[in-house]
Coordinates of N, CA, C and O in Angstrom, one line a residue:
M1 N -17.6 27.3 19.8 CA -17.5 26.0 20.5 C -17.4 26.2 22.0 O -16.5 27.0 22.4
N2 N -18.2 25.6 22.8 CA -18.0 25.8 24.2 C -16.9 24.9 24.8 O -16.5 24.0 24.1
P3 N -16.4 25.2 26.0 CA -15.3 24.4 26.5 C -15.6 22.9 26.6 O -14.7 22.1 26.4
G4 N -16.8 22.5 26.9 CA -17.1 21.0 26.9 C -17.0 20.4 25.6 O -16.4 19.3 25.5
E5 N -17.4 21.1 24.5 CA -17.3 20.5 23.2 C -15.8 20.5 22.7 O -15.4 19.5 22.1
F6 N -15.0 21.5 23.1 CA -13.6 21.5 22.8 C -12.9 20.4 23.5 O -12.1 19.7 22.8
A7 N -13.2 20.1 24.7 CA -12.6 19.0 25.4 C -13.0 17.6 24.8 O -12.1 16.7 24.7
E8 N -14.2 17.5 24.3 CA -14.6 16.3 23.6 C -13.9 16.1 22.3 O -13.4 15.0 22.0
V9 N -13.7 17.2 21.5 CA -12.9 17.1 20.3 C -11.5 16.7 20.6 O -10.9 15.9 19.9
E10 N -10.9 17.4 21.6 CA -9.5 17.0 21.9 C -9.4 15.6 22.3 O -8.4 14.9 22.0
G11 N -10.4 15.0 23.0 CA -10.3 13.6 23.4 C -10.4 12.7 22.2 O -9.7 11.7 22.2
V12 N -11.2 13.0 21.3 CA -11.3 12.2 20.0 C -10.0 12.3 19.3 O -9.5 11.3 18.8
I13 N -9.4 13.5 19.1 CA -8.1 13.6 18.5 C -7.1 12.8 19.2 O -6.2 12.1 18.6
R14 N -7.0 12.9 20.5 CA -6.0 12.1 21.3 C -6.2 10.6 21.1 O -5.2 9.9 20.9
A15 N -7.4 10.2 21.1 CA -7.7 8.7 20.9 C -7.3 8.3 19.5 O -6.7 7.2 19.4
A16 N -7.5 9.1 18.5 CA -7.1 8.7 17.1 C -5.6 8.7 17.0 O -5.0 7.8 16.4
T17 N -5.0 9.7 17.6 CA -3.5 9.8 17.6 C -2.9 8.6 18.3 O -2.0 8.0 17.8
D18 N -3.4 8.2 19.4 CA -2.9 7.1 20.2 C -3.1 5.8 19.4 O -2.2 4.9 19.3
A19 N -4.2 5.7 18.7 CA -4.5 4.5 17.9 C -3.5 4.3 16.7 O -2.9 3.3 16.5
I20 N -3.2 5.5 16.1 CA -2.2 5.4 15.0 C -0.8 5.2 15.5 O -0.1 4.3 15.0
L21 N -0.4 5.8 16.6 CA 0.9 5.7 17.2 C 1.1 4.2 17.7 O 2.2 3.7 17.7
S22 N 0.0 3.6 18.2 CA 0.2 2.2 18.7 C 0.5 1.2 17.5 O 1.0 0.1 17.8
Q23 N 0.3 1.6 16.3 CA 0.6 0.8 15.2 C 1.9 1.1 14.5 O 2.3 0.4 13.6
Q24 N 2.6 2.1 15.0 CA 3.9 2.5 14.5 C 5.0 1.4 14.8 O 5.0 0.9 15.9
R25 N 5.8 1.1 13.8 CA 6.9 0.1 14.0 C 8.0 0.8 14.8 O 8.1 2.0 14.8
P26 N 8.8 -0.1 15.4 CA 9.9 0.5 16.3 C 10.8 1.5 15.5 O 11.3 2.4 16.1
D27 N 11.0 1.3 14.2 CA 11.9 2.2 13.5 C 11.2 3.4 13.0 O 11.8 4.2 12.3
G28 N 9.9 3.6 13.3 CA 9.2 4.8 13.0 C 8.2 4.7 11.8 O 7.5 5.7 11.5
H29 N 8.2 3.6 11.1 CA 7.3 3.5 10.0 C 6.0 2.8 10.3 O 5.9 2.1 11.4
W30 N 5.0 2.9 9.4 CA 3.7 2.2 9.6 C 3.6 1.3 8.4 O 4.1 1.5 7.3
V31 N 2.8 0.2 8.5 CA 2.5 -0.7 7.4 C 1.0 -1.0 7.4 O 0.4 -1.4 8.4
Y32 N 0.4 -0.6 6.3 CA -1.0 -0.9 6.1 C -1.2 -1.6 4.8 O -0.4 -1.4 3.8
E33 N -2.3 -2.3 4.6 CA -2.6 -2.9 3.4 C -3.0 -1.8 2.4 O -3.8 -0.9 2.6
L34 N -2.4 -1.9 1.2 CA -2.8 -1.0 0.1 C -3.6 -1.8 -0.9 O -3.1 -2.8 -1.4
E35 N -4.8 -1.4 -1.2 CA -5.7 -2.2 -2.0 C -6.2 -1.3 -3.1 O -6.7 -0.2 -2.8
A36 N -6.2 -1.7 -4.3 CA -6.7 -1.0 -5.4 C -8.2 -1.3 -5.6 O -8.7 -2.3 -5.1
D37 N -8.9 -0.4 -6.3 CA -10.3 -0.7 -6.6 C -10.3 -1.8 -7.7 O -9.3 -2.2 -8.1
A38 N -11.5 -2.1 -8.1 CA -11.6 -3.2 -9.1 C -11.0 -2.8 -10.5 O -10.6 -3.7 -11.2
T39 N -10.9 -1.6 -10.8 CA -10.4 -1.2 -12.1 C -9.0 -1.6 -12.4 O -8.7 -2.0 -13.5
I40 N -8.1 -1.5 -11.4 CA -6.7 -1.8 -11.7 C -6.5 -3.3 -12.1 O -5.9 -3.6 -13.1
P41 N -6.9 -4.3 -11.3 CA -6.8 -5.7 -11.7 C -7.6 -6.0 -12.9 O -7.1 -6.8 -13.7
A42 N -8.8 -5.4 -13.1 CA -9.6 -5.7 -14.2 C -8.9 -5.2 -15.5 O -8.8 -5.9 -16.5
E43 N -8.3 -4.0 -15.5 CA -7.6 -3.5 -16.6 C -6.4 -4.4 -16.9 O -6.0 -4.6 -18.1
Y44 N -5.7 -4.9 -15.9 CA -4.6 -5.8 -16.1 C -5.0 -7.0 -16.9 O -4.4 -7.4 -17.9
V45 N -6.1 -7.7 -16.5 CA -6.6 -8.8 -17.2 C -7.0 -8.5 -18.7 O -6.6 -9.2 -19.6
L46 N -7.7 -7.4 -18.8 CA -8.1 -7.0 -20.2 C -6.9 -6.7 -21.1 O -6.9 -7.1 -22.2
L47 N -5.8 -6.1 -20.5 CA -4.6 -5.8 -21.3 C -3.9 -7.0 -21.7 O -3.5 -7.2 -22.9
V48 N -3.7 -8.0 -20.8 CA -3.1 -9.2 -21.1 C -3.8 -9.9 -22.2 O -3.2 -10.4 -23.2
H49 N -5.1 -10.0 -22.2 CA -5.9 -10.7 -23.2 C -5.8 -9.9 -24.5 O -5.7 -10.5 -25.6
Y50 N -5.9 -8.6 -24.4 CA -5.9 -7.8 -25.6 C -4.5 -7.9 -26.4 O -4.5 -8.1 -27.6
L51 N -3.4 -8.0 -25.6 CA -2.1 -8.1 -26.2 C -1.8 -9.6 -26.6 O -0.8 -9.8 -27.2
A52 N -2.8 -10.4 -26.4 CA -2.7 -11.9 -26.7 C -1.5 -12.5 -26.1 O -0.8 -13.4 -26.6
E53 N -1.1 -12.0 -24.9 CA -0.1 -12.6 -24.1 C -0.6 -13.9 -23.4 O -1.8 -14.0 -23.2
T54 N 0.3 -14.7 -23.0 CA -0.2 -15.9 -22.3 C -0.5 -15.5 -20.8 O 0.4 -15.0 -20.1
P55 N -1.8 -15.6 -20.4 CA -2.1 -15.2 -19.1 C -1.5 -16.0 -18.0 O -1.3 -17.3 -18.2
N56 N -1.2 -15.4 -16.9 CA -0.8 -16.1 -15.7 C -2.0 -16.6 -15.0 O -2.8 -15.8 -14.4
L57 N -2.4 -17.9 -15.2 CA -3.7 -18.4 -14.8 C -3.8 -18.3 -13.3 O -4.9 -18.1 -12.8
E58 N -2.7 -18.5 -12.5 CA -2.9 -18.4 -11.1 C -3.1 -17.0 -10.6 O -4.0 -16.7 -9.8
L59 N -2.5 -16.0 -11.3 CA -2.7 -14.6 -11.0 C -4.2 -14.3 -11.4 O -4.9 -13.6 -10.6
E60 N -4.6 -14.7 -12.5 CA -6.0 -14.4 -12.9 C -7.0 -15.1 -12.0 O -8.0 -14.5 -11.7
R61 N -6.7 -16.2 -11.5 CA -7.6 -16.9 -10.5 C -7.7 -16.0 -9.2 O -8.8 -15.7 -8.7
K62 N -6.5 -15.5 -8.8 CA -6.5 -14.6 -7.6 C -7.2 -13.3 -7.9 O -8.0 -12.8 -7.0
I63 N -7.1 -12.8 -9.0 CA -7.8 -11.5 -9.4 C -9.3 -11.8 -9.4 O -10.1 -11.0 -8.9
G64 N -9.7 -12.9 -9.9 CA -11.1 -13.3 -9.9 C -11.7 -13.4 -8.5 O -12.8 -12.9 -8.2
V65 N -10.9 -14.1 -7.6 CA -11.3 -14.2 -6.2 C -11.5 -12.8 -5.6 O -12.5 -12.5 -5.0
Y66 N -10.5 -11.9 -5.9 CA -10.6 -10.5 -5.4 C -11.8 -9.8 -5.9 O -12.5 -9.2 -5.1
L67 N -12.0 -9.8 -7.2 CA -13.1 -9.1 -7.8 C -14.4 -9.6 -7.3 O -15.3 -8.8 -7.0
R68 N -14.6 -10.9 -7.1 CA -15.8 -11.4 -6.6 C -16.0 -11.0 -5.1 O -17.1 -10.7 -4.7
R69 N -14.9 -10.9 -4.4 CA -15.0 -10.6 -3.0 C -15.4 -9.1 -2.8 O -16.1 -8.8 -1.8
I70 N -15.0 -8.2 -3.7 CA -15.2 -6.8 -3.4 C -16.5 -6.3 -4.2 O -16.8 -5.1 -4.1
Q71 N -17.2 -7.2 -4.8 CA -18.5 -6.9 -5.5 C -19.4 -6.3 -4.4 O -19.6 -6.9 -3.4
G72 N -20.0 -5.2 -4.7 CA -20.9 -4.5 -3.7 C -22.3 -5.2 -3.6 O -22.7 -5.9 -4.5
A73 N -22.9 -4.9 -2.5 CA -24.3 -5.4 -2.3 C -25.2 -4.9 -3.4 O -26.3 -5.5 -3.7
H74 N -24.8 -3.8 -4.1 CA -25.6 -3.2 -5.1 C -25.5 -3.9 -6.4 O -26.1 -3.6 -7.4
G75 N -24.6 -5.0 -6.5 CA -24.4 -5.8 -7.6 C -23.2 -5.4 -8.5 O -22.8 -6.2 -9.3
G76 N -22.7 -4.2 -8.3 CA -21.6 -3.8 -9.1 C -20.3 -3.6 -8.3 O -20.2 -4.1 -7.2
W77 N -19.4 -2.8 -8.8 CA -18.1 -2.5 -8.1 C -18.0 -1.0 -7.9 O -18.3 -0.2 -8.8
P78 N -17.5 -0.7 -6.7 CA -17.3 0.7 -6.4 C -15.9 1.2 -6.7 O -15.0 0.3 -7.1
L79 N -15.6 2.4 -6.5 CA -14.2 3.0 -6.7 C -13.5 3.0 -5.4 O -12.3 3.3 -5.3
Y80 N -14.1 2.7 -4.3 CA -13.5 2.6 -3.0 C -14.3 1.7 -2.1 O -15.4 1.4 -2.4
H81 N -13.7 1.2 -1.0 CA -14.2 0.2 -0.1 C -15.6 0.6 0.3 O -15.9 1.7 0.9
D82 N -16.6 -0.2 0.1 CA -18.0 0.0 0.5 C -18.6 1.2 -0.2 O -19.6 1.8 0.3
G83 N -18.1 1.6 -1.3 CA -18.6 2.8 -2.0 C -19.8 2.5 -2.8 O -20.3 1.4 -2.9
A84 N -20.3 3.6 -3.5 CA -21.4 3.5 -4.3 C -21.1 2.7 -5.6 O -19.9 2.7 -6.0
F85 N -22.1 2.2 -6.3 CA -22.0 1.6 -7.5 C -21.3 2.5 -8.5 O -21.7 3.7 -8.6
D86 N -20.3 2.0 -9.2 CA -19.7 2.8 -10.3 C -19.8 2.0 -11.6 O -19.3 0.9 -11.7
I87 N -20.5 2.6 -12.6 CA -20.8 1.9 -13.8 C -19.6 1.5 -14.6 O -19.5 0.4 -15.1
S88 N -18.6 2.4 -14.6 CA -17.4 2.1 -15.4 C -16.5 1.0 -14.7 O -16.0 0.1 -15.4
A89 N -16.4 1.1 -13.4 CA -15.7 0.0 -12.7 C -16.4 -1.3 -12.8 O -15.8 -2.4 -13.0
T90 N -17.7 -1.3 -12.9 CA -18.5 -2.5 -13.0 C -18.4 -3.1 -14.4 O -18.2 -4.3 -14.5
V91 N -18.4 -2.3 -15.4 CA -18.2 -2.8 -16.8 C -16.8 -3.5 -16.9 O -16.7 -4.6 -17.4
K92 N -15.8 -2.8 -16.3 CA -14.4 -3.4 -16.4 C -14.3 -4.7 -15.6 O -13.8 -5.7 -16.1
A93 N -14.8 -4.7 -14.4 CA -14.8 -5.9 -13.6 C -15.6 -7.1 -14.2 O -15.1 -8.2 -14.2
Y94 N -16.8 -6.8 -14.7 CA -17.6 -7.8 -15.3 C -16.9 -8.4 -16.5 O -16.8 -9.6 -16.7
F95 N -16.4 -7.5 -17.4 CA -15.7 -8.0 -18.6 C -14.4 -8.8 -18.2 O -14.1 -9.8 -18.9
A96 N -13.7 -8.4 -17.2 CA -12.5 -9.1 -16.8 C -12.8 -10.5 -16.3 O -12.2 -11.5 -16.7
L97 N -13.9 -10.6 -15.5 CA -14.3 -11.9 -15.0 C -14.8 -12.8 -16.1 O -14.5 -14.0 -16.1
K98 N -15.5 -12.2 -17.1 CA -15.9 -13.0 -18.2 C -14.7 -13.5 -19.0 O -14.7 -14.6 -19.4
M99 N -13.7 -12.7 -19.2 CA -12.5 -13.1 -19.9 C -11.7 -14.1 -19.2 O -11.0 -14.9 -19.8
T100 N -11.8 -14.2 -17.9 CA -11.0 -15.2 -17.1 C -11.9 -16.5 -17.0 O -11.4 -17.4 -16.4
G101 N -13.1 -16.5 -17.5 CA -13.8 -17.7 -17.6 C -15.0 -17.8 -16.7 O -15.6 -18.9 -16.6
D102 N -15.3 -16.8 -16.0 CA -16.5 -16.9 -15.1 C -17.8 -17.1 -16.0 O -17.9 -16.4 -17.0
D103 N -18.6 -17.9 -15.5 CA -19.9 -18.2 -16.2 C -20.8 -17.0 -16.1 O -21.1 -16.5 -15.0
I104 N -21.3 -16.5 -17.3 CA -22.1 -15.3 -17.2 C -23.4 -15.6 -16.5 O -24.1 -14.6 -16.1
N105 N -23.8 -16.8 -16.3 CA -25.0 -17.2 -15.6 C -24.8 -17.4 -14.1 O -25.7 -17.7 -13.3
A106 N -23.5 -17.3 -13.7 CA -23.2 -17.4 -12.2 C -23.9 -16.3 -11.5 O -24.1 -15.2 -12.0
P107 N -24.3 -16.5 -10.2 CA -25.1 -15.5 -9.5 C -24.4 -14.1 -9.4 O -25.1 -13.1 -9.6
H108 N -23.1 -14.1 -9.2 CA -22.4 -12.8 -9.1 C -22.4 -12.0 -10.5 O -22.5 -10.8 -10.5
M109 N -22.3 -12.8 -11.6 CA -22.4 -12.2 -12.9 C -23.8 -11.7 -13.2 O -23.9 -10.6 -13.8
A110 N -24.8 -12.5 -12.9 CA -26.2 -12.1 -13.1 C -26.5 -10.8 -12.3 O -27.1 -9.9 -12.8
R111 N -26.0 -10.7 -11.0 CA -26.3 -9.5 -10.2 C -25.6 -8.3 -10.9 O -26.2 -7.2 -10.9
A112 N -24.4 -8.5 -11.4 CA -23.7 -7.4 -12.0 C -24.4 -6.9 -13.3 O -24.6 -5.7 -13.5
R113 N -24.9 -7.9 -14.0 CA -25.6 -7.6 -15.3 C -26.9 -6.8 -15.0 O -27.2 -5.8 -15.6
E114 N -27.6 -7.3 -14.0 CA -28.9 -6.7 -13.6 C -28.6 -5.3 -13.1 O -29.4 -4.3 -13.5
A115 N -27.6 -5.1 -12.3 CA -27.2 -3.7 -11.8 C -26.9 -2.8 -13.0 O -27.3 -1.6 -13.0
L116 N -26.1 -3.3 -14.0 CA -25.7 -2.5 -15.1 C -27.0 -2.1 -15.9 O -27.1 -1.0 -16.3
H117 N -27.8 -3.1 -16.2 CA -29.0 -2.8 -17.0 C -29.9 -1.8 -16.3 O -30.5 -0.9 -16.9
A118 N -30.0 -1.9 -15.0 CA -30.9 -1.0 -14.2 C -30.4 0.4 -14.3 O -31.2 1.3 -14.0
R119 N -29.1 0.6 -14.6 CA -28.5 1.9 -14.6 C -28.2 2.4 -16.0 O -27.5 3.3 -16.3
G120 N -28.8 1.7 -17.0 CA -28.7 2.2 -18.4 C -27.8 1.4 -19.3 O -27.6 1.7 -20.4
G121 N -27.1 0.4 -18.7 CA -26.2 -0.4 -19.5 C -24.8 0.1 -19.6 O -24.5 1.2 -19.2
A122 N -23.9 -0.7 -20.2 CA -22.5 -0.4 -20.4 C -22.3 0.9 -21.2 O -21.3 1.5 -21.1
I123 N -23.3 1.2 -22.0 CA -23.1 2.5 -22.8 C -23.0 3.7 -22.0 O -22.5 4.7 -22.4
K124 N -23.4 3.6 -20.7 CA -23.3 4.7 -19.8 C -21.9 4.8 -19.1 O -21.6 5.8 -18.3
A125 N -21.0 3.9 -19.4 CA -19.7 3.9 -18.8 C -18.9 5.2 -19.3 O -19.3 5.7 -20.4
N126 N -17.9 5.6 -18.5 CA -17.2 6.8 -18.9 C -16.4 6.5 -20.2 O -16.4 5.4 -20.7
V127 N -15.8 7.5 -20.7 CA -15.2 7.5 -22.0 C -14.1 6.4 -22.1 O -13.9 5.8 -23.2
L128 N -13.3 6.2 -21.1 CA -12.2 5.3 -21.2 C -12.7 3.8 -21.5 O -12.3 3.2 -22.5
P129 N -13.6 3.3 -20.7 CA -14.1 1.9 -21.0 C -14.8 1.9 -22.4 O -14.5 1.0 -23.2
A130 N -15.6 2.9 -22.7 CA -16.3 2.9 -23.9 C -15.4 2.9 -25.1 O -15.5 2.2 -26.1
S131 N -14.3 3.8 -25.1 CA -13.4 3.9 -26.2 C -12.5 2.6 -26.2 O -12.2 2.2 -27.3
C132 N -12.1 2.1 -25.1 CA -11.3 0.9 -25.1 C -12.0 -0.3 -25.6 O -11.4 -1.1 -26.3
W133 N -13.3 -0.4 -25.3 CA -14.0 -1.6 -25.9 C -14.0 -1.5 -27.4 O -13.8 -2.5 -28.1
R134 N -14.2 -0.3 -27.9 CA -14.1 -0.2 -29.4 C -12.7 -0.5 -29.9 O -12.6 -1.1 -30.9
C135 N -11.7 0.0 -29.2 CA -10.4 -0.3 -29.7 C -10.0 -1.7 -29.6 O -9.2 -2.2 -30.4
M136 N -10.5 -2.4 -28.6 CA -10.1 -3.8 -28.4 C -10.6 -4.7 -29.6 O -10.1 -5.8 -29.8
A137 N -11.5 -4.2 -30.4 CA -12.0 -4.9 -31.6 C -10.9 -4.7 -32.7 O -11.0 -5.4 -33.7
R138 N -10.0 -3.8 -32.5 CA -9.0 -3.6 -33.6 C -7.8 -4.5 -33.4 O -7.6 -5.0 -32.3
P139 N -7.0 -4.7 -34.4 CA -5.8 -5.6 -34.3 C -4.8 -5.0 -33.3 O -4.7 -3.8 -33.1
V140 N -4.0 -5.9 -32.6 CA -3.0 -5.5 -31.7 C -2.1 -4.5 -32.4 O -1.7 -4.7 -33.6
G141 N -1.6 -3.5 -31.7 CA -0.7 -2.5 -32.3 C -1.4 -1.3 -33.0 O -0.8 -0.4 -33.5
T142 N -2.8 -1.4 -33.1 CA -3.5 -0.3 -33.8 C -4.5 0.4 -32.8 O -5.5 0.8 -33.2
M143 N -4.1 0.4 -31.5 CA -5.0 1.0 -30.6 C -5.2 2.5 -30.9 O -4.3 3.1 -31.3
C144 N -6.4 2.9 -30.7 CA -6.6 4.4 -30.9 C -6.1 5.2 -29.7 O -5.9 4.6 -28.6
P145 N -5.7 6.4 -29.9 CA -5.0 7.2 -28.8 C -5.6 7.2 -27.4 O -4.8 7.1 -26.5
P146 N -6.9 7.3 -27.2 CA -7.4 7.3 -25.8 C -7.1 6.0 -25.0 O -7.2 6.0 -23.8
C147 N -6.7 5.0 -25.7 CA -6.5 3.7 -25.0 C -5.1 3.3 -24.9 O -4.8 2.2 -24.4
R148 N -4.2 4.1 -25.3 CA -2.8 3.8 -25.2 C -2.5 3.6 -23.7 O -2.9 4.3 -22.8
W149 N -1.7 2.5 -23.4 CA -1.5 2.1 -22.0 C -0.2 2.7 -21.5 O 0.1 2.6 -20.3
S150 N 0.6 3.4 -22.3 CA 1.9 3.9 -21.9 C 1.7 5.4 -21.5 O 0.8 6.0 -21.8

């Protein structure tokens, strides 16, 4: 690296450091929004319904708003902000929205379904969603080992 490039890198590092330090609270800590991908809230919805618990409708409404907001331009859901389509996250988010009452013919649901079909369908999801969907057909309390939530 020549001296000019080194100075440029140092400038970028300094600017990044200054930006982070400018957000530090007086007592020395930082606060940033912590946001889960679609799978965490989707799995919560699925678990509540699987256990036949009375859902918190206001929380489900908020989860629905969140899931619809983070749906990618590709029609599905990613594992990180603006990430690539993830078939397993998409299956979970789609199913959770369906369970909370979203119309399967709504534009966001149709986009997700088209994106899933274009990539081989829900059968291509990883082992956790695939095995959990099979287990959800079983009576409460008889979940198969890969789906235990504890």
